[in-house]
Amino acid sequence: MDALVKKRIQADFQERMNQDELENCMRCGFCLPSCPTYIQSGYDETQSPRGRIALMKGIVMGDIEPDGNIEQTLNECLGCRACEPACPAGVNYGQLLEEARDIFSKHKPYKLSTRIIRKTVFDNLFPYQGRMENLTSLLGLYQKSGLQKLTRTIGFMKLFPESLATMEKVLPEAPRQKEMKTRPAYYKSLNSTIATVAFFKGCLMDTMFMETNKATIELLQKVGCEIAVPDTQNCCGALHGHAGEKMKAKELAKKNIIAFEKVQADFIITNAGGCGAFLHDYYHLLEDDPEWAERAASFAAKIKDITAILVELGFHQLPLTLPAQVVTYQDSCHLRNVQKTFEQPRLLLKSIGGIEYAEMKNADRCCGSAGIYNLVHTELSMKHLDYKMEQVQDTAATTIVTTNPGCLLQMKLGIEREGLSGEVRAVHIVDLLLEAVSDR
């Protein structure tokens, strides 16, 4: 990183970073026990929230130069935001982190291959749901044509890193393209209507995890919801926001706000903790835009996780039963730390007859998925996953429940890595609750 680039980064830090927020950090250390990277690093201060804030502040004050080591430290943060509930001063660490990453990304001289990958993923794939559907269809063709079996038989997957090869095993069966393209935009309640809601269907959730989206709608219908699914909605922008693509995230946010403003709904329901948290943070993403700030705040105020509305509407009071099994729950970091939703999933699980619920130690600690963290920081991610699987095995659980697609794939990956396939399963809470409904 040459001197001119460093000067530009520092100038952007001084202009864009919220100095009041930086000053709010009292360096009290309450965040330290909650930070997975700090613990995993062996208590390296630069891997803690207050350490990273100190680095940001140092750049702003001109005490230190921005360099590749600082950028790496910021990028190695999981972004789980567990430090925020622990902070007595209420520092919005996640917002500082995203701003700092965006500044570094803006000035980073990415090599050509990286630029191509970033442009393909962030500009030409996730913003277009039709392309996501086409990609999922190709995955389905790979799974159903015999090609998947062939690649495994000849050992082709051994050419890839172990984690990627294992991830290929745990991907869900992809739906057919016709299924993805032929769904209604409105669903009636199955009982007397109590609420009218809009459903944020997401990118991966509405393609690779389409069955979970269908289950979500069925549960909402059962508790008296009429559901609108705006067809002009798009990716929430979370991956963009976390990876230093803030302007693209803002574009996606504005499109979603427009799409949902056309629907007169009491709430906007999500079933992916990461998406829900980023949608909830639209008020911050667009707070400096006079045209959009109020609209973003109104949108964000309607965001509600599926587990929260199910509890509000009494789903846990229905007769719910499952075959005997031990169930544990892995918190979605952003669902817990940003949307403050953690009691509701547990209440729903404990209301199911026939099962034994076992609370996992440190269920609120990040599993290491963290968006695409397990792809770009694989070794670190696997260390977090190994710790998580130790806690799972201590519960003797046969079913691990999550509320986010990334967490779900990560837990499936952990099951494979530990050789527990066939003994333990990982499932989205929506799918488990639908299994438990006795009148299906």
mmCIF file of C-alpha atoms in Angstrom, residues 140-410:
data_model
loop_
_atom_site.group_PDB
_atom_site.id
_atom_site.type_symbol
_atom_site.label_atom_id
_atom_site.label_comp_id
_atom_site.label_asym_id
_atom_site.label_seq_id
_atom_site.Cartn_x
_atom_site.Cartn_y
_atom_site.Cartn_z
ATOM 1 C CA GLY A 140 -30.112 -28.859 -9.429
ATOM 2 C CA LEU A 141 -28.945 -30.204 -12.788
ATOM 3 C CA TYR A 142 -25.586 -31.075 -11.243
ATOM 4 C CA GLN A 143 -27.304 -32.885 -8.366
ATOM 5 C CA LYS A 144 -29.912 -34.782 -10.376
ATOM 6 C CA SER A 145 -28.058 -35.617 -13.605
ATOM 7 C CA GLY A 146 -25.577 -37.978 -12.017
ATOM 8 C CA LEU A 147 -22.729 -35.503 -12.388
ATOM 9 C CA GLN A 148 -22.530 -35.018 -8.614
ATOM 10 C CA LYS A 149 -22.220 -38.758 -8.066
ATOM 11 C CA LEU A 150 -19.574 -38.975 -10.790
ATOM 12 C CA THR A 151 -17.422 -36.169 -9.367
ATOM 13 C CA ARG A 152 -17.475 -37.847 -5.978
ATOM 14 C CA THR A 153 -16.699 -41.280 -7.428
ATOM 15 C CA ILE A 154 -13.624 -40.109 -9.350
ATOM 16 C CA GLY A 155 -12.438 -37.991 -6.417
ATOM 17 C CA PHE A 156 -12.705 -34.669 -8.271
ATOM 18 C CA MET A 157 -13.749 -32.817 -5.104
ATOM 19 C CA LYS A 158 -10.410 -33.739 -3.512
ATOM 20 C CA LEU A 159 -8.870 -31.025 -5.706
ATOM 21 C CA PHE A 160 -10.692 -28.414 -3.633
ATOM 22 C CA PRO A 161 -10.015 -27.293 -0.041
ATOM 23 C CA GLU A 162 -11.531 -29.697 2.490
ATOM 24 C CA SER A 163 -14.159 -27.230 3.727
ATOM 25 C CA LEU A 164 -15.426 -26.528 0.193
ATOM 26 C CA ALA A 165 -15.512 -30.212 -0.649
ATOM 27 C CA THR A 166 -17.500 -30.895 2.509
ATOM 28 C CA MET A 167 -19.809 -27.930 1.836
ATOM 29 C CA GLU A 168 -20.693 -29.500 -1.515
ATOM 30 C CA LYS A 169 -22.024 -32.518 0.393
ATOM 31 C CA VAL A 170 -24.355 -30.541 2.632
ATOM 32 C CA LEU A 171 -26.008 -28.273 0.071
ATOM 33 C CA PRO A 172 -29.776 -28.852 0.040
ATOM 34 C CA GLU A 173 -31.461 -30.365 -2.975
ATOM 35 C CA ALA A 174 -32.104 -27.507 -5.374
ATOM 36 C CA PRO A 175 -35.692 -26.870 -6.535
ATOM 37 C CA ARG A 176 -36.617 -26.923 -10.207
ATOM 38 C CA GLN A 177 -36.691 -23.627 -12.069
ATOM 39 C CA LYS A 178 -40.395 -24.000 -12.809
ATOM 40 C CA GLU A 179 -41.096 -24.278 -9.072
ATOM 41 C CA MET A 180 -39.176 -21.080 -8.377
ATOM 42 C CA LYS A 181 -40.965 -19.096 -11.060
ATOM 43 C CA THR A 182 -44.574 -20.222 -10.527
ATOM 44 C CA ARG A 183 -45.581 -18.991 -7.092
ATOM 45 C CA PRO A 184 -48.333 -16.575 -6.108
ATOM 46 C CA ALA A 185 -47.695 -13.082 -4.790
ATOM 47 C CA TYR A 186 -50.534 -13.289 -2.270
ATOM 48 C CA TYR A 187 -51.683 -15.921 0.227
ATOM 49 C CA LYS A 188 -54.907 -15.991 2.226
ATOM 50 C CA SER A 189 -55.092 -16.864 5.891
ATOM 51 C CA LEU A 190 -56.221 -20.393 6.707
ATOM 52 C CA ASN A 191 -58.212 -19.034 9.664
ATOM 53 C CA SER A 192 -59.804 -15.708 10.543
ATOM 54 C CA THR A 193 -57.408 -12.927 9.566
ATOM 55 C CA ILE A 194 -55.538 -11.355 12.484
ATOM 56 C CA ALA A 195 -52.742 -9.559 10.629
ATOM 57 C CA THR A 196 -51.694 -8.599 7.127
ATOM 58 C CA VAL A 197 -47.990 -9.078 6.583
ATOM 59 C CA ALA A 198 -45.481 -8.795 3.776
ATOM 60 C CA PHE A 199 -42.836 -11.480 3.380
ATOM 61 C CA PHE A 200 -39.216 -10.755 2.553
ATOM 62 C CA LYS A 201 -38.228 -13.851 0.619
ATOM 63 C CA GLY A 202 -34.489 -13.233 0.254
ATOM 64 C CA CYS A 203 -31.964 -14.532 -2.282
ATOM 65 C CA LEU A 204 -30.685 -17.874 -1.027
ATOM 66 C CA MET A 205 -33.813 -18.444 1.027
ATOM 67 C CA ASP A 206 -36.025 -18.196 -2.047
ATOM 68 C CA THR A 207 -33.832 -20.405 -4.214
ATOM 69 C CA MET A 208 -31.645 -22.916 -2.408
ATOM 70 C CA PHE A 209 -33.907 -22.908 0.666
ATOM 71 C CA MET A 210 -37.230 -22.468 -1.112
ATOM 72 C CA GLU A 211 -38.894 -25.221 0.926
ATOM 73 C CA THR A 212 -38.214 -23.245 4.107
ATOM 74 C CA ASN A 213 -39.842 -20.187 2.555
ATOM 75 C CA LYS A 214 -42.883 -22.290 1.673
ATOM 76 C CA ALA A 215 -42.998 -23.579 5.248
ATOM 77 C CA THR A 216 -42.768 -20.007 6.566
ATOM 78 C CA ILE A 217 -45.795 -18.951 4.552
ATOM 79 C CA GLU A 218 -47.765 -22.008 5.696
ATOM 80 C CA LEU A 219 -47.049 -21.223 9.362
ATOM 81 C CA LEU A 220 -48.093 -17.598 8.873
ATOM 82 C CA GLN A 221 -51.337 -18.751 7.269
ATOM 83 C CA LYS A 222 -52.043 -21.050 10.211
ATOM 84 C CA VAL A 223 -51.799 -18.208 12.754
ATOM 85 C CA GLY A 224 -54.169 -15.940 10.847
ATOM 86 C CA CYS A 225 -51.961 -13.937 8.510
ATOM 87 C CA GLU A 226 -52.678 -12.783 5.009
ATOM 88 C CA ILE A 227 -49.343 -12.597 3.223
ATOM 89 C CA ALA A 228 -48.187 -10.400 0.370
ATOM 90 C CA VAL A 229 -44.910 -11.251 -1.376
ATOM 91 C CA PRO A 230 -43.869 -8.211 -3.480
ATOM 92 C CA ASP A 231 -42.412 -9.449 -6.751
ATOM 93 C CA THR A 232 -40.129 -6.412 -7.194
ATOM 94 C CA GLN A 233 -38.158 -7.010 -3.993
ATOM 95 C CA ASN A 234 -34.509 -7.973 -4.293
ATOM 96 C CA CYS A 235 -31.401 -8.925 -2.294
ATOM 97 C CA CYS A 236 -31.257 -7.157 1.089
ATOM 98 C CA GLY A 237 -27.679 -5.986 0.463
ATOM 99 C CA ALA A 238 -26.160 -7.533 3.585
ATOM 100 C CA LEU A 239 -23.299 -9.233 1.751
ATOM 101 C CA HIS A 240 -22.539 -5.960 -0.019
ATOM 102 C CA GLY A 241 -22.648 -3.926 3.172
ATOM 103 C CA HIS A 242 -20.381 -6.319 5.051
ATOM 104 C CA ALA A 243 -17.851 -6.577 2.198
ATOM 105 C CA GLY A 244 -17.176 -2.895 1.516
ATOM 106 C CA GLU A 245 -19.783 -2.381 -1.221
ATOM 107 C CA LYS A 246 -21.872 0.227 0.580
ATOM 108 C CA MET A 247 -23.127 2.128 -2.464
ATOM 109 C CA LYS A 248 -24.509 -1.062 -4.001
ATOM 110 C CA ALA A 249 -26.139 -1.919 -0.664
ATOM 111 C CA LYS A 250 -27.870 1.473 -0.697
ATOM 112 C CA GLU A 251 -29.188 0.871 -4.220
ATOM 113 C CA LEU A 252 -30.663 -2.465 -3.181
ATOM 114 C CA ALA A 253 -32.151 -0.944 -0.016
ATOM 115 C CA LYS A 254 -33.973 1.744 -1.984
ATOM 116 C CA LYS A 255 -35.447 -0.833 -4.359
ATOM 117 C CA ASN A 256 -36.730 -2.889 -1.429
ATOM 118 C CA ILE A 257 -38.254 0.122 0.280
ATOM 119 C CA ILE A 258 -40.133 0.994 -2.910
ATOM 120 C CA ALA A 259 -41.319 -2.598 -3.320
ATOM 121 C CA PHE A 260 -42.717 -2.871 0.207
ATOM 122 C CA GLU A 261 -44.204 0.636 0.316
ATOM 123 C CA LYS A 262 -46.693 -0.595 -2.272
ATOM 124 C CA VAL A 263 -47.992 -3.163 0.236
ATOM 125 C CA GLN A 264 -50.117 -2.044 3.153
ATOM 126 C CA ALA A 265 -48.800 -4.495 5.712
ATOM 127 C CA ASP A 266 -48.605 -4.478 9.503
ATOM 128 C CA PHE A 267 -45.176 -6.140 9.473
ATOM 129 C CA ILE A 268 -42.461 -7.263 7.082
ATOM 130 C CA ILE A 269 -41.569 -10.820 8.036
ATOM 131 C CA THR A 270 -38.124 -12.373 7.588
ATOM 132 C CA ASN A 271 -36.857 -15.892 8.257
ATOM 133 C CA ALA A 272 -33.099 -15.257 7.899
ATOM 134 C CA GLY A 273 -31.390 -13.591 10.837
ATOM 135 C CA GLY A 274 -28.695 -11.922 8.732
ATOM 136 C CA CYS A 275 -31.130 -10.492 6.200
ATOM 137 C CA GLY A 276 -33.503 -9.326 8.903
ATOM 138 C CA ALA A 277 -30.760 -7.461 10.748
ATOM 139 C CA PHE A 278 -29.576 -5.655 7.631
ATOM 140 C CA LEU A 279 -33.143 -4.718 6.699
ATOM 141 C CA HIS A 280 -33.587 -3.453 10.259
ATOM 142 C CA ASP A 281 -30.473 -1.286 9.769
ATOM 143 C CA TYR A 282 -31.743 0.441 6.620
ATOM 144 C CA TYR A 283 -32.556 3.417 8.852
ATOM 145 C CA HIS A 284 -28.815 3.815 9.496
ATOM 146 C CA LEU A 285 -27.710 2.953 5.969
ATOM 147 C CA LEU A 286 -29.794 5.799 4.534
ATOM 148 C CA GLU A 287 -29.908 8.216 7.473
ATOM 149 C CA ASP A 288 -27.764 10.810 5.660
ATOM 150 C CA ASP A 289 -30.023 10.842 2.604
ATOM 151 C CA PRO A 290 -32.802 13.439 3.100
ATOM 152 C CA GLU A 291 -35.012 11.822 0.455
ATOM 153 C CA TRP A 292 -34.792 8.336 1.956
ATOM 154 C CA ALA A 293 -34.100 8.638 5.684
ATOM 155 C CA GLU A 294 -37.727 8.790 6.835
ATOM 156 C CA ARG A 295 -38.851 6.119 4.398
ATOM 157 C CA ALA A 296 -36.023 3.831 5.535
ATOM 158 C CA ALA A 297 -36.914 4.336 9.189
ATOM 159 C CA SER A 298 -40.560 3.505 8.491
ATOM 160 C CA PHE A 299 -39.526 0.377 6.598
ATOM 161 C CA ALA A 300 -37.126 -0.749 9.329
ATOM 162 C CA ALA A 301 -39.770 -0.330 12.033
ATOM 163 C CA LYS A 302 -41.888 -3.039 10.394
ATOM 164 C CA ILE A 303 -39.189 -5.731 10.281
ATOM 165 C CA LYS A 304 -40.036 -8.745 12.425
ATOM 166 C CA ASP A 305 -38.588 -12.241 12.525
ATOM 167 C CA ILE A 306 -40.903 -15.180 11.879
ATOM 168 C CA THR A 307 -40.325 -16.550 15.399
ATOM 169 C CA ALA A 308 -41.362 -13.236 16.964
ATOM 170 C CA ILE A 309 -44.676 -13.003 15.134
ATOM 171 C CA LEU A 310 -45.463 -16.682 15.715
ATOM 172 C CA VAL A 311 -45.141 -16.144 19.457
ATOM 173 C CA GLU A 312 -47.171 -12.920 19.330
ATOM 174 C CA LEU A 313 -49.983 -14.721 17.515
ATOM 175 C CA GLY A 314 -49.954 -17.739 19.814
ATOM 176 C CA PHE A 315 -48.468 -20.452 17.624
ATOM 177 C CA HIS A 316 -46.770 -21.989 20.661
ATOM 178 C CA GLN A 317 -50.201 -22.623 22.167
ATOM 179 C CA LEU A 318 -51.183 -24.952 19.326
ATOM 180 C CA PRO A 319 -50.835 -28.732 19.790
ATOM 181 C CA LEU A 320 -47.266 -29.401 18.670
ATOM 182 C CA THR A 321 -45.615 -32.836 18.820
ATOM 183 C CA LEU A 322 -42.551 -34.594 17.426
ATOM 184 C CA PRO A 323 -40.952 -38.009 17.885
ATOM 185 C CA ALA A 324 -38.605 -38.233 20.871
ATOM 186 C CA GLN A 325 -35.339 -36.408 20.239
ATOM 187 C CA VAL A 326 -32.932 -34.018 21.960
ATOM 188 C CA VAL A 327 -33.059 -30.548 20.417
ATOM 189 C CA THR A 328 -30.608 -27.689 20.888
ATOM 190 C CA TYR A 329 -30.609 -24.181 19.458
ATOM 191 C CA GLN A 330 -27.813 -22.166 17.833
ATOM 192 C CA ASP A 331 -28.514 -18.425 17.882
ATOM 193 C CA SER A 332 -28.213 -16.447 14.687
ATOM 194 C CA CYS A 333 -25.841 -13.680 15.794
ATOM 195 C CA HIS A 334 -27.678 -10.898 14.007
ATOM 196 C CA LEU A 335 -31.107 -12.125 15.028
ATOM 197 C CA ARG A 336 -30.009 -12.021 18.656
ATOM 198 C CA ASN A 337 -27.674 -9.036 18.729
ATOM 199 C CA VAL A 338 -29.403 -6.700 16.276
ATOM 200 C CA GLN A 339 -33.066 -7.728 16.278
ATOM 201 C CA LYS A 340 -32.945 -8.721 19.963
ATOM 202 C CA THR A 341 -34.863 -11.909 19.209
ATOM 203 C CA PHE A 342 -33.653 -14.848 21.281
ATOM 204 C CA GLU A 343 -36.369 -15.809 23.768
ATOM 205 C CA GLN A 344 -39.001 -16.505 21.103
ATOM 206 C CA PRO A 345 -37.178 -19.337 19.274
ATOM 207 C CA ARG A 346 -36.538 -21.062 22.583
ATOM 208 C CA LEU A 347 -40.162 -20.667 23.680
ATOM 209 C CA LEU A 348 -41.351 -22.197 20.422
ATOM 210 C CA LEU A 349 -38.995 -25.162 20.731
ATOM 211 C CA LYS A 350 -39.903 -25.798 24.362
ATOM 212 C CA SER A 351 -43.589 -25.851 23.424
ATOM 213 C CA ILE A 352 -43.142 -28.952 21.234
ATOM 214 C CA GLY A 353 -44.332 -32.096 22.959
ATOM 215 C CA GLY A 354 -42.233 -35.258 22.811
ATOM 216 C CA ILE A 355 -38.829 -33.597 22.596
ATOM 217 C CA GLU A 356 -36.194 -32.747 25.170
ATOM 218 C CA TYR A 357 -34.764 -29.255 24.818
ATOM 219 C CA ALA A 358 -31.095 -28.880 25.839
ATOM 220 C CA GLU A 359 -29.623 -25.389 26.005
ATOM 221 C CA MET A 360 -26.173 -25.279 24.423
ATOM 222 C CA LYS A 361 -23.302 -23.597 26.267
ATOM 223 C CA ASN A 362 -22.472 -20.319 24.538
ATOM 224 C CA ALA A 363 -25.284 -20.782 22.053
ATOM 225 C CA ASP A 364 -24.961 -17.067 21.360
ATOM 226 C CA ARG A 365 -21.324 -17.322 20.189
ATOM 227 C CA CYS A 366 -20.853 -17.108 16.417
ATOM 228 C CA CYS A 367 -20.530 -20.433 14.621
ATOM 229 C CA GLY A 368 -18.049 -18.971 12.125
ATOM 230 C CA SER A 369 -20.306 -18.768 9.083
ATOM 231 C CA ALA A 370 -20.700 -14.963 9.122
ATOM 232 C CA GLY A 371 -21.882 -14.417 5.551
ATOM 233 C CA ILE A 372 -18.963 -15.493 3.354
ATOM 234 C CA TYR A 373 -16.432 -15.543 6.208
ATOM 235 C CA ASN A 374 -16.179 -19.332 6.027
ATOM 236 C CA LEU A 375 -15.116 -18.979 2.381
ATOM 237 C CA VAL A 376 -12.607 -16.122 2.675
ATOM 238 C CA HIS A 377 -11.255 -16.920 6.156
ATOM 239 C CA THR A 378 -11.729 -20.677 6.106
ATOM 240 C CA GLU A 379 -9.105 -21.653 8.683
ATOM 241 C CA LEU A 380 -10.374 -19.152 11.255
ATOM 242 C CA SER A 381 -13.974 -20.102 10.524
ATOM 243 C CA MET A 382 -13.283 -23.786 11.121
ATOM 244 C CA LYS A 383 -11.770 -23.004 14.537
ATOM 245 C CA HIS A 384 -15.008 -21.305 15.555
ATOM 246 C CA LEU A 385 -16.998 -24.220 14.144
ATOM 247 C CA ASP A 386 -14.894 -26.798 15.995
ATOM 248 C CA TYR A 387 -15.616 -25.035 19.281
ATOM 249 C CA LYS A 388 -19.318 -24.893 18.444
ATOM 250 C CA MET A 389 -19.484 -28.606 17.671
ATOM 251 C CA GLU A 390 -17.879 -29.396 21.039
ATOM 252 C CA GLN A 391 -20.765 -27.580 22.704
ATOM 253 C CA VAL A 392 -23.307 -29.376 20.512
ATOM 254 C CA GLN A 393 -21.934 -32.769 21.459
ATOM 255 C CA ASP A 394 -22.023 -31.866 25.137
ATOM 256 C CA THR A 395 -25.825 -31.470 24.840
ATOM 257 C CA ALA A 396 -26.209 -34.964 23.288
ATOM 258 C CA ALA A 397 -28.538 -33.291 20.783
ATOM 259 C CA THR A 398 -29.729 -35.164 17.733
ATOM 260 C CA THR A 399 -31.292 -32.034 16.202
ATOM 261 C CA ILE A 400 -29.581 -28.643 15.907
ATOM 262 C CA VAL A 401 -31.971 -25.774 15.173
ATOM 263 C CA THR A 402 -30.942 -22.485 13.562
ATOM 264 C CA THR A 403 -32.664 -19.406 12.153
ATOM 265 C CA ASN A 404 -30.324 -18.367 9.347
ATOM 266 C CA PRO A 405 -29.232 -20.113 6.122
ATOM 267 C CA GLY A 406 -25.516 -19.470 6.656
ATOM 268 C CA CYS A 407 -25.682 -20.872 10.191
ATOM 269 C CA LEU A 408 -27.645 -23.867 8.911
ATOM 270 C CA LEU A 409 -25.034 -24.742 6.278
ATOM 271 C CA GLN A 410 -22.245 -24.184 8.808
#
